[in-house]
Amino acid sequence: MKETRSIMIVGVGGQGTLLASRILGGAVIRLGYDVKVSEVHGMSQRGGSVVTYVRYGDRVYSPIIDRGGADVILAFELLEAYRALPWLKPGGKILVNRQKMDPMPVITGAMQYPERIEEKLSAVADVTAIDALALAEEAGSIKAVNVVLIGLMAKQTDIPKEVWLDTIRTTVPPKFLDVNRKAFELGYAKA
Amino acid sequence: MKKLLLGNAAVAQGAYEAGVRFVSSYPGTPSTEITECMATYPEEEVFVEWAPNEKVAAEAAIGAAIAGGRAMTCCKHVGLNVMADPVFTDSYIGVGGGAVFVVADDPGMHSSQNEQDSRHYARAAKIPMLEPSDSAECLAFTKAAFDLSEEFDTPVFLRLSTRVSHSQSLVEIGGREDHPLKDYEKNIAKNVMMPAFAIKKHVIVEGRTQRLKTYAKTSPLNRAEDNGGKIGVITAGICYDYAKEALGDRVNYLKLGMVFPLPEELLRDFAGKCEKVYVIEELDPFLEDACRAAGIDVIGKQIFTLLGEYTPNGIRKAILGEDPAPSVAVEETIPGRPPVMCPGCPHRGTFYVLKKLGLTVSGDIGCYTLGAAAPLSSVDTTICMGASISAAHGMAKVRGKEFAHKLVSVIGDSTFIHSGITGLIDIVYNKGINTVIILDNSITGMTGHQDNPTTGLTIRKEPTRQIDLITLCRGVGIDRVTVADPFDVKEFEQVVRREIAADEPSVIIAQRPCALLKSVKYSGCASVDAEKCRRCGMCMKLGCPAISRDPGSGAIRIDRAQCNGCGLCQNVCPFGAIGKEGD
Ligand SMILES: Cc1ncc(C[n+]2csc(CCOP(=O)(O)OP(=O)(O)O)c2C)c(N)n1
């Protein structure tokens, strides 16, 4: 019996969270699990908060994760990690990219970007924070941020590394494969 | 072969397997990917198109079905309002080849302007409606819908919701079935809906609904799950999944795959075996009302909300009284992150000018609706597709000329073709003096880049005759048509000033392609020359997500990860302090 595992991926529209959830979903089915991936399309992809859910196990019903239900939160941006905190299961794990992107209320001066988010998260949860942007640049493209973060997440699952790499190979365009493989390894090494 | 598929992709696969020959749709979240996926199947087997709007799409599908081919149209919930006219009458006509109308509701309004419950249309138009819960059912129910359509001589609705459309789950893929084109025969009693024939047809429609009810009683689409519990749950669609997650096998279920018409006997039988029966459905009490009308005592909207999406936690709390799982609260109020126009968005230049001129802006639906949000804060109204022009006509007529000279409509290229052109005709015909700005970004942006009649490409990316907006506007009687670049803010401002001052109707075509199009090649990243920058904040008025102010020093920063080098901020900086990195 495999109890359902719930992974929540959050970020800002345009950051590539969708690819991350698709790769995760693709890796999971190779192990024969039942899986549901809830995606976001449409308006919020235009630079808004985006949330995708991946749930897998023997039999999965709900495609969404409730508050207090996420085993892992993978956050592409600090503020989005903070926003997602109530969804974390007690004892769950937060993986976060240290990147900060000001949302419009901050840009217009109506509100401030919260301070010391990483510290606040660490006070209540098990947190691993990395600078995925720098690692992506090291891998060869800042666009590979999402794959760096997938590498970071990989160790939080029972999916073998080869399965991840194979899924990446079949998901990304061949010409970006080298960059993405490198990006995965760099993220994986940080976990 | 099992595949992980989006609900929408599974509907497309189901339609393909069911031998669909013709699919015509207008995009709309969350339904868009169905038609996009259809275009990945061979064109010898299925003709797929984007239509100018939903009414045209539905009529084309109805025609294809009358002509003997299986046909489908897909839309979002508000699209069904646009196509309602042919749909109601097609209920009387019925089909030749099967006809399926897919409608995707958006509880929670992830990408919509209202939260209507489209199930009411099934009842109002007397058309059967199926509702799947996951991708496997999306595929199976689509096939079932085509079969039902031909068996009962009726179009069939397939109702989806955002979480079904946009969730991936496992699906068993099959091959294409052979459904030869049916013979076409002229049959005016069936296909010409004038009163003499329609009166007879209405009788047939009522009889059909009764026959469908009988079918629904034993149909495998509706399924009772007896877990030996005292509590019964009647549910459908995504709520079935939420209920199973929340309540497991502690309760009995009546899972309805067909939500109209409902088999009263089946409902009564199920309820009779339970001590307490709950109806779990998002939005309106559609199933609940039907249960009550059948004399069944159920609990529904007394404890469940009419608003937004449900969750397993909410259901557990409402029915079992169990508190949700413990979670960490965030004490401080954190800034929201609403959607914004992308860096490089051509609409930004337009709204920068409209805000500066302080005009009343009659808005429409598309990426440019975001021009309502701070800091651009330009848009005054957003109603439905096309209304920017027609509503501005009403505004101008009721408030007079002076008001009209300070009023513009803004409408995207796709939306203008969808239903803006008719409003423009209204203005010309009834002697209006309005100014309409067509935001021509060369694509249907909001729904994720679909081609439309102004882009010169079909859904399969084949070149086709491109509608010329200038000629189109001139053709309906607009003599003043100007093309302007919204990133040339000075020139654009002058054009707007000139056109709103005119005593005749005018159109400004704000032309610049969407920054996300592959053909758009901005390069480099803007950078601020700290010596020249006086921190006046003019660039911040653009509301570009890549430009922010350092909270400590007050200096202007440009985020390299977001900036695409479009150059708009360079154009608005009064001190020439913004250049390109490396220059
Ligand atoms: C009746 C109806 N159909 C479809 C939609 C979904 N929809 C919202 S905006 C839009 C088109 C936007 O394209 P365009 O007018 O070219 O503007 P852009 O987003 O490119 O700026 C569509 C199809 C809707 N809201 N209402």
mmCIF file of N, CA and C in Angstrom, chain B residues 147-229:
data_model
loop_
_atom_site.group_PDB
_atom_site.id
_atom_site.type_symbol
_atom_site.label_atom_id
_atom_site.label_comp_id
_atom_site.label_asym_id
_atom_site.label_seq_id
_atom_site.Cartn_x
_atom_site.Cartn_y
_atom_site.Cartn_z
ATOM 1 N N ASP B 147 -22.593 8.543 -29.103
ATOM 2 C CA ASP B 147 -23.538 7.444 -29.307
ATOM 3 C C ASP B 147 -24.954 7.843 -28.899
ATOM 4 N N LEU B 148 -25.056 8.477 -27.726
ATOM 5 C CA LEU B 148 -26.371 8.920 -27.244
ATOM 6 C C LEU B 148 -27.005 9.892 -28.224
ATOM 7 N N SER B 149 -26.162 10.773 -28.750
ATOM 8 C CA SER B 149 -26.664 11.790 -29.669
ATOM 9 C C SER B 149 -27.365 11.147 -30.858
ATOM 10 N N GLU B 150 -26.736 10.126 -31.402
ATOM 11 C CA GLU B 150 -27.350 9.476 -32.569
ATOM 12 C C GLU B 150 -28.530 8.608 -32.166
ATOM 13 N N GLU B 151 -28.404 7.936 -31.003
ATOM 14 C CA GLU B 151 -29.485 7.049 -30.580
ATOM 15 C C GLU B 151 -30.771 7.832 -30.288
ATOM 16 N N PHE B 152 -30.622 8.999 -29.656
ATOM 17 C CA PHE B 152 -31.815 9.754 -29.256
ATOM 18 C C PHE B 152 -32.096 10.955 -30.167
ATOM 19 N N ASP B 153 -31.350 11.074 -31.230
ATOM 20 C CA ASP B 153 -31.528 12.185 -32.169
ATOM 21 C C ASP B 153 -31.546 13.538 -31.448
ATOM 22 N N THR B 154 -30.474 13.787 -30.726
ATOM 23 C CA THR B 154 -30.365 15.042 -29.971
ATOM 24 C C THR B 154 -28.897 15.445 -29.876
ATOM 25 N N PRO B 155 -28.622 16.734 -29.867
ATOM 26 C CA PRO B 155 -27.260 17.110 -29.478
ATOM 27 C C PRO B 155 -27.068 16.759 -28.007
ATOM 28 N N VAL B 156 -25.823 16.557 -27.597
ATOM 29 C CA VAL B 156 -25.551 16.211 -26.198
ATOM 30 C C VAL B 156 -24.495 17.165 -25.641
ATOM 31 N N PHE B 157 -24.764 17.656 -24.444
ATOM 32 C CA PHE B 157 -23.777 18.487 -23.756
ATOM 33 C C PHE B 157 -22.790 17.608 -22.989
ATOM 34 N N LEU B 158 -21.518 18.003 -23.021
ATOM 35 C CA LEU B 158 -20.537 17.420 -22.104
ATOM 36 C C LEU B 158 -20.086 18.576 -21.229
ATOM 37 N N ARG B 159 -20.357 18.489 -19.932
ATOM 38 C CA ARG B 159 -19.991 19.589 -19.051
ATOM 39 C C ARG B 159 -18.705 19.280 -18.295
ATOM 40 N N LEU B 160 -17.771 20.202 -18.362
ATOM 41 C CA LEU B 160 -16.513 20.061 -17.627
ATOM 42 C C LEU B 160 -16.420 21.202 -16.627
ATOM 43 N N SER B 161 -15.448 21.122 -15.729
ATOM 44 C CA SER B 161 -15.124 22.274 -14.909
ATOM 45 C C SER B 161 -13.605 22.394 -14.909
ATOM 46 N N THR B 162 -13.120 23.539 -14.469
ATOM 47 C CA THR B 162 -11.682 23.808 -14.546
ATOM 48 C C THR B 162 -10.843 22.657 -14.022
ATOM 49 N N ARG B 163 -11.201 22.096 -12.868
ATOM 50 C CA ARG B 163 -10.367 21.044 -12.264
ATOM 51 C C ARG B 163 -10.397 19.744 -13.040
ATOM 52 N N VAL B 164 -11.452 19.529 -13.806
ATOM 53 C CA VAL B 164 -11.496 18.331 -14.646
ATOM 54 C C VAL B 164 -10.737 18.598 -15.943
ATOM 55 N N SER B 165 -10.978 19.759 -16.514
ATOM 56 C CA SER B 165 -10.305 20.133 -17.765
ATOM 57 C C SER B 165 -8.798 20.195 -17.601
ATOM 58 N N HIS B 166 -8.367 20.744 -16.479
ATOM 59 C CA HIS B 166 -6.949 21.048 -16.302
ATOM 60 C C HIS B 166 -6.225 20.148 -15.316
ATOM 61 N N SER B 167 -6.799 18.976 -15.027
ATOM 62 C CA SER B 167 -6.062 17.991 -14.250
ATOM 63 C C SER B 167 -5.664 16.862 -15.176
ATOM 64 N N GLN B 168 -4.469 16.339 -14.922
ATOM 65 C CA GLN B 168 -4.042 15.169 -15.676
ATOM 66 C C GLN B 168 -4.288 13.922 -14.835
ATOM 67 N N SER B 169 -4.805 12.900 -15.470
ATOM 68 C CA SER B 169 -4.865 11.597 -14.807
ATOM 69 C C SER B 169 -4.776 10.520 -15.868
ATOM 70 N N LEU B 170 -4.730 9.271 -15.421
ATOM 71 C CA LEU B 170 -4.405 8.178 -16.338
ATOM 72 C C LEU B 170 -5.591 7.774 -17.210
ATOM 73 N N VAL B 171 -5.268 7.502 -18.450
ATOM 74 C CA VAL B 171 -6.287 7.209 -19.449
ATOM 75 C C VAL B 171 -5.823 6.042 -20.313
ATOM 76 N N GLU B 172 -6.748 5.159 -20.630
ATOM 77 C CA GLU B 172 -6.457 4.066 -21.565
ATOM 78 C C GLU B 172 -6.803 4.542 -22.974
ATOM 79 N N ILE B 173 -5.800 4.561 -23.841
ATOM 80 C CA ILE B 173 -6.000 5.073 -25.199
ATOM 81 C C ILE B 173 -6.434 3.952 -26.130
ATOM 82 N N GLY B 174 -7.410 4.245 -26.976
ATOM 83 C CA GLY B 174 -7.850 3.244 -27.944
ATOM 84 C C GLY B 174 -7.705 3.751 -29.372
ATOM 85 N N GLY B 175 -8.203 2.967 -30.315
ATOM 86 C CA GLY B 175 -8.106 3.358 -31.723
ATOM 87 C C GLY B 175 -9.357 4.070 -32.202
ATOM 88 N N ARG B 176 -9.296 4.565 -33.425
ATOM 89 C CA ARG B 176 -10.436 5.280 -33.992
ATOM 90 C C ARG B 176 -11.473 4.288 -34.491
ATOM 91 N N GLU B 177 -12.724 4.527 -34.107
ATOM 92 C CA GLU B 177 -13.810 3.661 -34.570
ATOM 93 C C GLU B 177 -14.294 4.153 -35.925
ATOM 94 N N ASP B 178 -14.871 3.246 -36.653
ATOM 95 C CA ASP B 178 -15.340 3.605 -37.981
ATOM 96 C C ASP B 178 -16.802 4.047 -37.915
ATOM 97 N N HIS B 179 -17.033 5.305 -38.134
ATOM 98 C CA HIS B 179 -18.411 5.794 -38.213
ATOM 99 C C HIS B 179 -18.581 6.499 -39.540
ATOM 100 N N PRO B 180 -19.034 5.761 -40.547
ATOM 101 C CA PRO B 180 -19.134 6.356 -41.879
ATOM 102 C C PRO B 180 -20.091 7.549 -41.872
ATOM 103 N N LEU B 181 -19.847 8.429 -42.816
ATOM 104 C CA LEU B 181 -20.723 9.580 -42.994
ATOM 105 C C LEU B 181 -22.139 9.067 -43.232
ATOM 106 N N LYS B 182 -23.123 9.639 -42.507
ATOM 107 C CA LYS B 182 -24.509 9.200 -42.758
ATOM 108 C C LYS B 182 -25.029 9.868 -44.018
ATOM 109 N N ASP B 183 -26.024 9.253 -44.609
ATOM 110 C CA ASP B 183 -26.589 9.837 -45.830
ATOM 111 C C ASP B 183 -27.227 11.184 -45.521
ATOM 112 N N TYR B 184 -27.110 12.085 -46.453
ATOM 113 C CA TYR B 184 -27.830 13.349 -46.302
ATOM 114 C C TYR B 184 -29.051 13.330 -47.195
ATOM 115 N N GLU B 185 -30.180 13.587 -46.565
ATOM 116 C CA GLU B 185 -31.399 13.704 -47.356
ATOM 117 C C GLU B 185 -32.111 14.969 -46.963
ATOM 118 N N LYS B 186 -32.661 15.654 -47.954
ATOM 119 C CA LYS B 186 -33.442 16.853 -47.642
ATOM 120 C C LYS B 186 -34.665 16.430 -46.842
ATOM 121 N N ASN B 187 -34.899 17.061 -45.703
ATOM 122 C CA ASN B 187 -36.022 16.679 -44.847
ATOM 123 C C ASN B 187 -36.472 17.923 -44.103
ATOM 124 N N ILE B 188 -37.386 18.658 -44.709
ATOM 125 C CA ILE B 188 -37.723 19.968 -44.147
ATOM 126 C C ILE B 188 -38.494 19.863 -42.837
ATOM 127 N N ALA B 189 -39.219 18.795 -42.663
ATOM 128 C CA ALA B 189 -39.957 18.648 -41.410
ATOM 129 C C ALA B 189 -38.981 18.490 -40.238
ATOM 130 N N LYS B 190 -37.822 17.959 -40.545
ATOM 131 C CA LYS B 190 -36.820 17.775 -39.487
ATOM 132 C C LYS B 190 -35.910 18.986 -39.358
ATOM 133 N N ASN B 191 -35.544 19.567 -40.482
ATOM 134 C CA ASN B 191 -34.458 20.548 -40.450
ATOM 135 C C ASN B 191 -34.874 22.005 -40.676
ATOM 136 N N VAL B 192 -36.125 22.237 -40.990
ATOM 137 C CA VAL B 192 -36.557 23.636 -41.174
ATOM 138 C C VAL B 192 -37.447 24.029 -39.995
ATOM 139 N N MET B 193 -36.908 24.790 -39.089
ATOM 140 C CA MET B 193 -37.680 25.085 -37.884
ATOM 141 C C MET B 193 -38.511 26.353 -38.039
ATOM 142 N N MET B 194 -39.605 26.211 -38.794
ATOM 143 C CA MET B 194 -40.619 27.267 -38.792
ATOM 144 C C MET B 194 -41.801 26.724 -37.997
ATOM 145 N N PRO B 195 -42.696 27.599 -37.577
ATOM 146 C CA PRO B 195 -43.691 27.165 -36.583
ATOM 147 C C PRO B 195 -44.371 25.836 -36.883
ATOM 148 N N ALA B 196 -44.830 25.645 -38.105
ATOM 149 C CA ALA B 196 -45.591 24.427 -38.388
ATOM 150 C C ALA B 196 -44.800 23.169 -38.058
ATOM 151 N N PHE B 197 -43.530 23.197 -38.381
ATOM 152 C CA PHE B 197 -42.697 22.016 -38.095
ATOM 153 C C PHE B 197 -42.226 21.989 -36.639
ATOM 154 N N ALA B 198 -41.902 23.181 -36.122
ATOM 155 C CA ALA B 198 -41.355 23.245 -34.759
ATOM 156 C C ALA B 198 -42.386 22.798 -33.726
ATOM 157 N N ILE B 199 -43.659 23.101 -33.996
ATOM 158 C CA ILE B 199 -44.724 22.689 -33.071
ATOM 159 C C ILE B 199 -44.720 21.166 -32.921
ATOM 160 N N LYS B 200 -44.560 20.496 -34.031
ATOM 161 C CA LYS B 200 -44.527 19.021 -33.981
ATOM 162 C C LYS B 200 -43.255 18.528 -33.307
ATOM 163 N N LYS B 201 -42.180 19.243 -33.588
ATOM 164 C CA LYS B 201 -40.893 18.834 -33.030
ATOM 165 C C LYS B 201 -40.856 18.966 -31.508
ATOM 166 N N HIS B 202 -41.523 20.009 -31.007
ATOM 167 C CA HIS B 202 -41.509 20.198 -29.553
ATOM 168 C C HIS B 202 -42.106 18.972 -28.848
ATOM 169 N N VAL B 203 -43.117 18.423 -29.443
ATOM 170 C CA VAL B 203 -43.735 17.221 -28.867
ATOM 171 C C VAL B 203 -42.699 16.091 -28.804
ATOM 172 N N ILE B 204 -41.954 15.979 -29.890
ATOM 173 C CA ILE B 204 -40.937 14.920 -29.951
ATOM 174 C C ILE B 204 -39.861 15.144 -28.880
ATOM 175 N N VAL B 205 -39.482 16.427 -28.692
ATOM 176 C CA VAL B 205 -38.442 16.742 -27.701
ATOM 177 C C VAL B 205 -38.904 16.338 -26.296
ATOM 178 N N GLU B 206 -40.153 16.625 -25.977
ATOM 179 C CA GLU B 206 -40.647 16.267 -24.634
ATOM 180 C C GLU B 206 -40.663 14.746 -24.460
ATOM 181 N N GLY B 207 -41.061 14.061 -25.491
ATOM 182 C CA GLY B 207 -41.055 12.594 -25.435
ATOM 183 C C GLY B 207 -39.641 12.053 -25.288
ATOM 184 N N ARG B 208 -38.703 12.706 -25.967
ATOM 185 C CA ARG B 208 -37.309 12.287 -25.918
ATOM 186 C C ARG B 208 -36.760 12.401 -24.492
ATOM 187 N N THR B 209 -37.110 13.511 -23.827
ATOM 188 C CA THR B 209 -36.632 13.680 -22.450
ATOM 189 C C THR B 209 -37.155 12.558 -21.560
ATOM 190 N N GLN B 210 -38.398 12.149 -21.779
ATOM 191 C CA GLN B 210 -38.947 11.043 -20.989
ATOM 192 C C GLN B 210 -38.184 9.750 -21.285
ATOM 193 N N ARG B 211 -37.898 9.515 -22.539
ATOM 194 C CA ARG B 211 -37.150 8.303 -22.906
ATOM 195 C C ARG B 211 -35.732 8.335 -22.327
ATOM 196 N N LEU B 212 -35.155 9.537 -22.315
ATOM 197 C CA LEU B 212 -33.808 9.671 -21.749
ATOM 198 C C LEU B 212 -33.816 9.399 -20.243
ATOM 199 N N LYS B 213 -34.908 9.793 -19.591
ATOM 200 C CA LYS B 213 -35.012 9.504 -18.153
ATOM 201 C C LYS B 213 -35.033 8.011 -17.901
ATOM 202 N N THR B 214 -35.749 7.309 -18.729
ATOM 203 C CA THR B 214 -35.801 5.853 -18.599
ATOM 204 C C THR B 214 -34.409 5.262 -18.833
ATOM 205 N N TYR B 215 -33.760 5.785 -19.852
ATOM 206 C CA TYR B 215 -32.396 5.332 -20.124
ATOM 207 C C TYR B 215 -31.485 5.597 -18.926
ATOM 208 N N ALA B 216 -31.627 6.794 -18.332
ATOM 209 C CA ALA B 216 -30.740 7.212 -17.243
ATOM 210 C C ALA B 216 -30.846 6.297 -16.030
ATOM 211 N N LYS B 217 -32.019 5.658 -15.878
ATOM 212 C CA LYS B 217 -32.255 4.795 -14.713
ATOM 213 C C LYS B 217 -31.272 3.626 -14.696
ATOM 214 N N THR B 218 -30.994 3.104 -15.862
ATOM 215 C CA THR B 218 -30.131 1.916 -15.910
ATOM 216 C C THR B 218 -28.794 2.181 -16.612
ATOM 217 N N SER B 219 -28.594 3.397 -17.045
ATOM 218 C CA SER B 219 -27.356 3.699 -17.765
ATOM 219 C C SER B 219 -26.137 3.490 -16.881
ATOM 220 N N PRO B 220 -25.076 2.914 -17.447
ATOM 221 C CA PRO B 220 -23.835 2.772 -16.664
ATOM 222 C C PRO B 220 -23.199 4.124 -16.338
ATOM 223 N N LEU B 221 -23.680 5.190 -16.967
ATOM 224 C CA LEU B 221 -23.139 6.514 -16.650
ATOM 225 C C LEU B 221 -23.468 6.911 -15.209
ATOM 226 N N ASN B 222 -24.610 6.406 -14.730
ATOM 227 C CA ASN B 222 -25.014 6.680 -13.347
ATOM 228 C C ASN B 222 -24.766 5.423 -12.525
ATOM 229 N N ARG B 223 -24.135 5.616 -11.374
ATOM 230 C CA ARG B 223 -23.661 4.416 -10.684
ATOM 231 C C ARG B 223 -23.837 4.597 -9.183
ATOM 232 N N ALA B 224 -24.496 3.611 -8.549
ATOM 233 C CA ALA B 224 -24.638 3.665 -7.092
ATOM 234 C C ALA B 224 -23.531 2.815 -6.474
ATOM 235 N N GLU B 225 -22.936 3.334 -5.402
ATOM 236 C CA GLU B 225 -21.898 2.588 -4.686
ATOM 237 C C GLU B 225 -22.395 2.358 -3.278
ATOM 238 N N ASP B 226 -22.780 1.121 -2.983
ATOM 239 C CA ASP B 226 -23.304 0.831 -1.656
ATOM 240 C C ASP B 226 -22.173 0.338 -0.764
ATOM 241 N N ASN B 227 -21.783 1.166 0.175
ATOM 242 C CA ASN B 227 -20.706 0.781 1.093
ATOM 243 C C ASN B 227 -21.260 0.372 2.457
ATOM 244 N N GLY B 228 -22.566 0.177 2.500
ATOM 245 C CA GLY B 228 -23.205 -0.249 3.742
ATOM 246 C C GLY B 228 -23.320 0.861 4.778
ATOM 247 N N GLY B 229 -23.141 2.104 4.352
ATOM 248 C CA GLY B 229 -23.218 3.210 5.299
ATOM 249 C C GLY B 229 -24.637 3.711 5.495
#
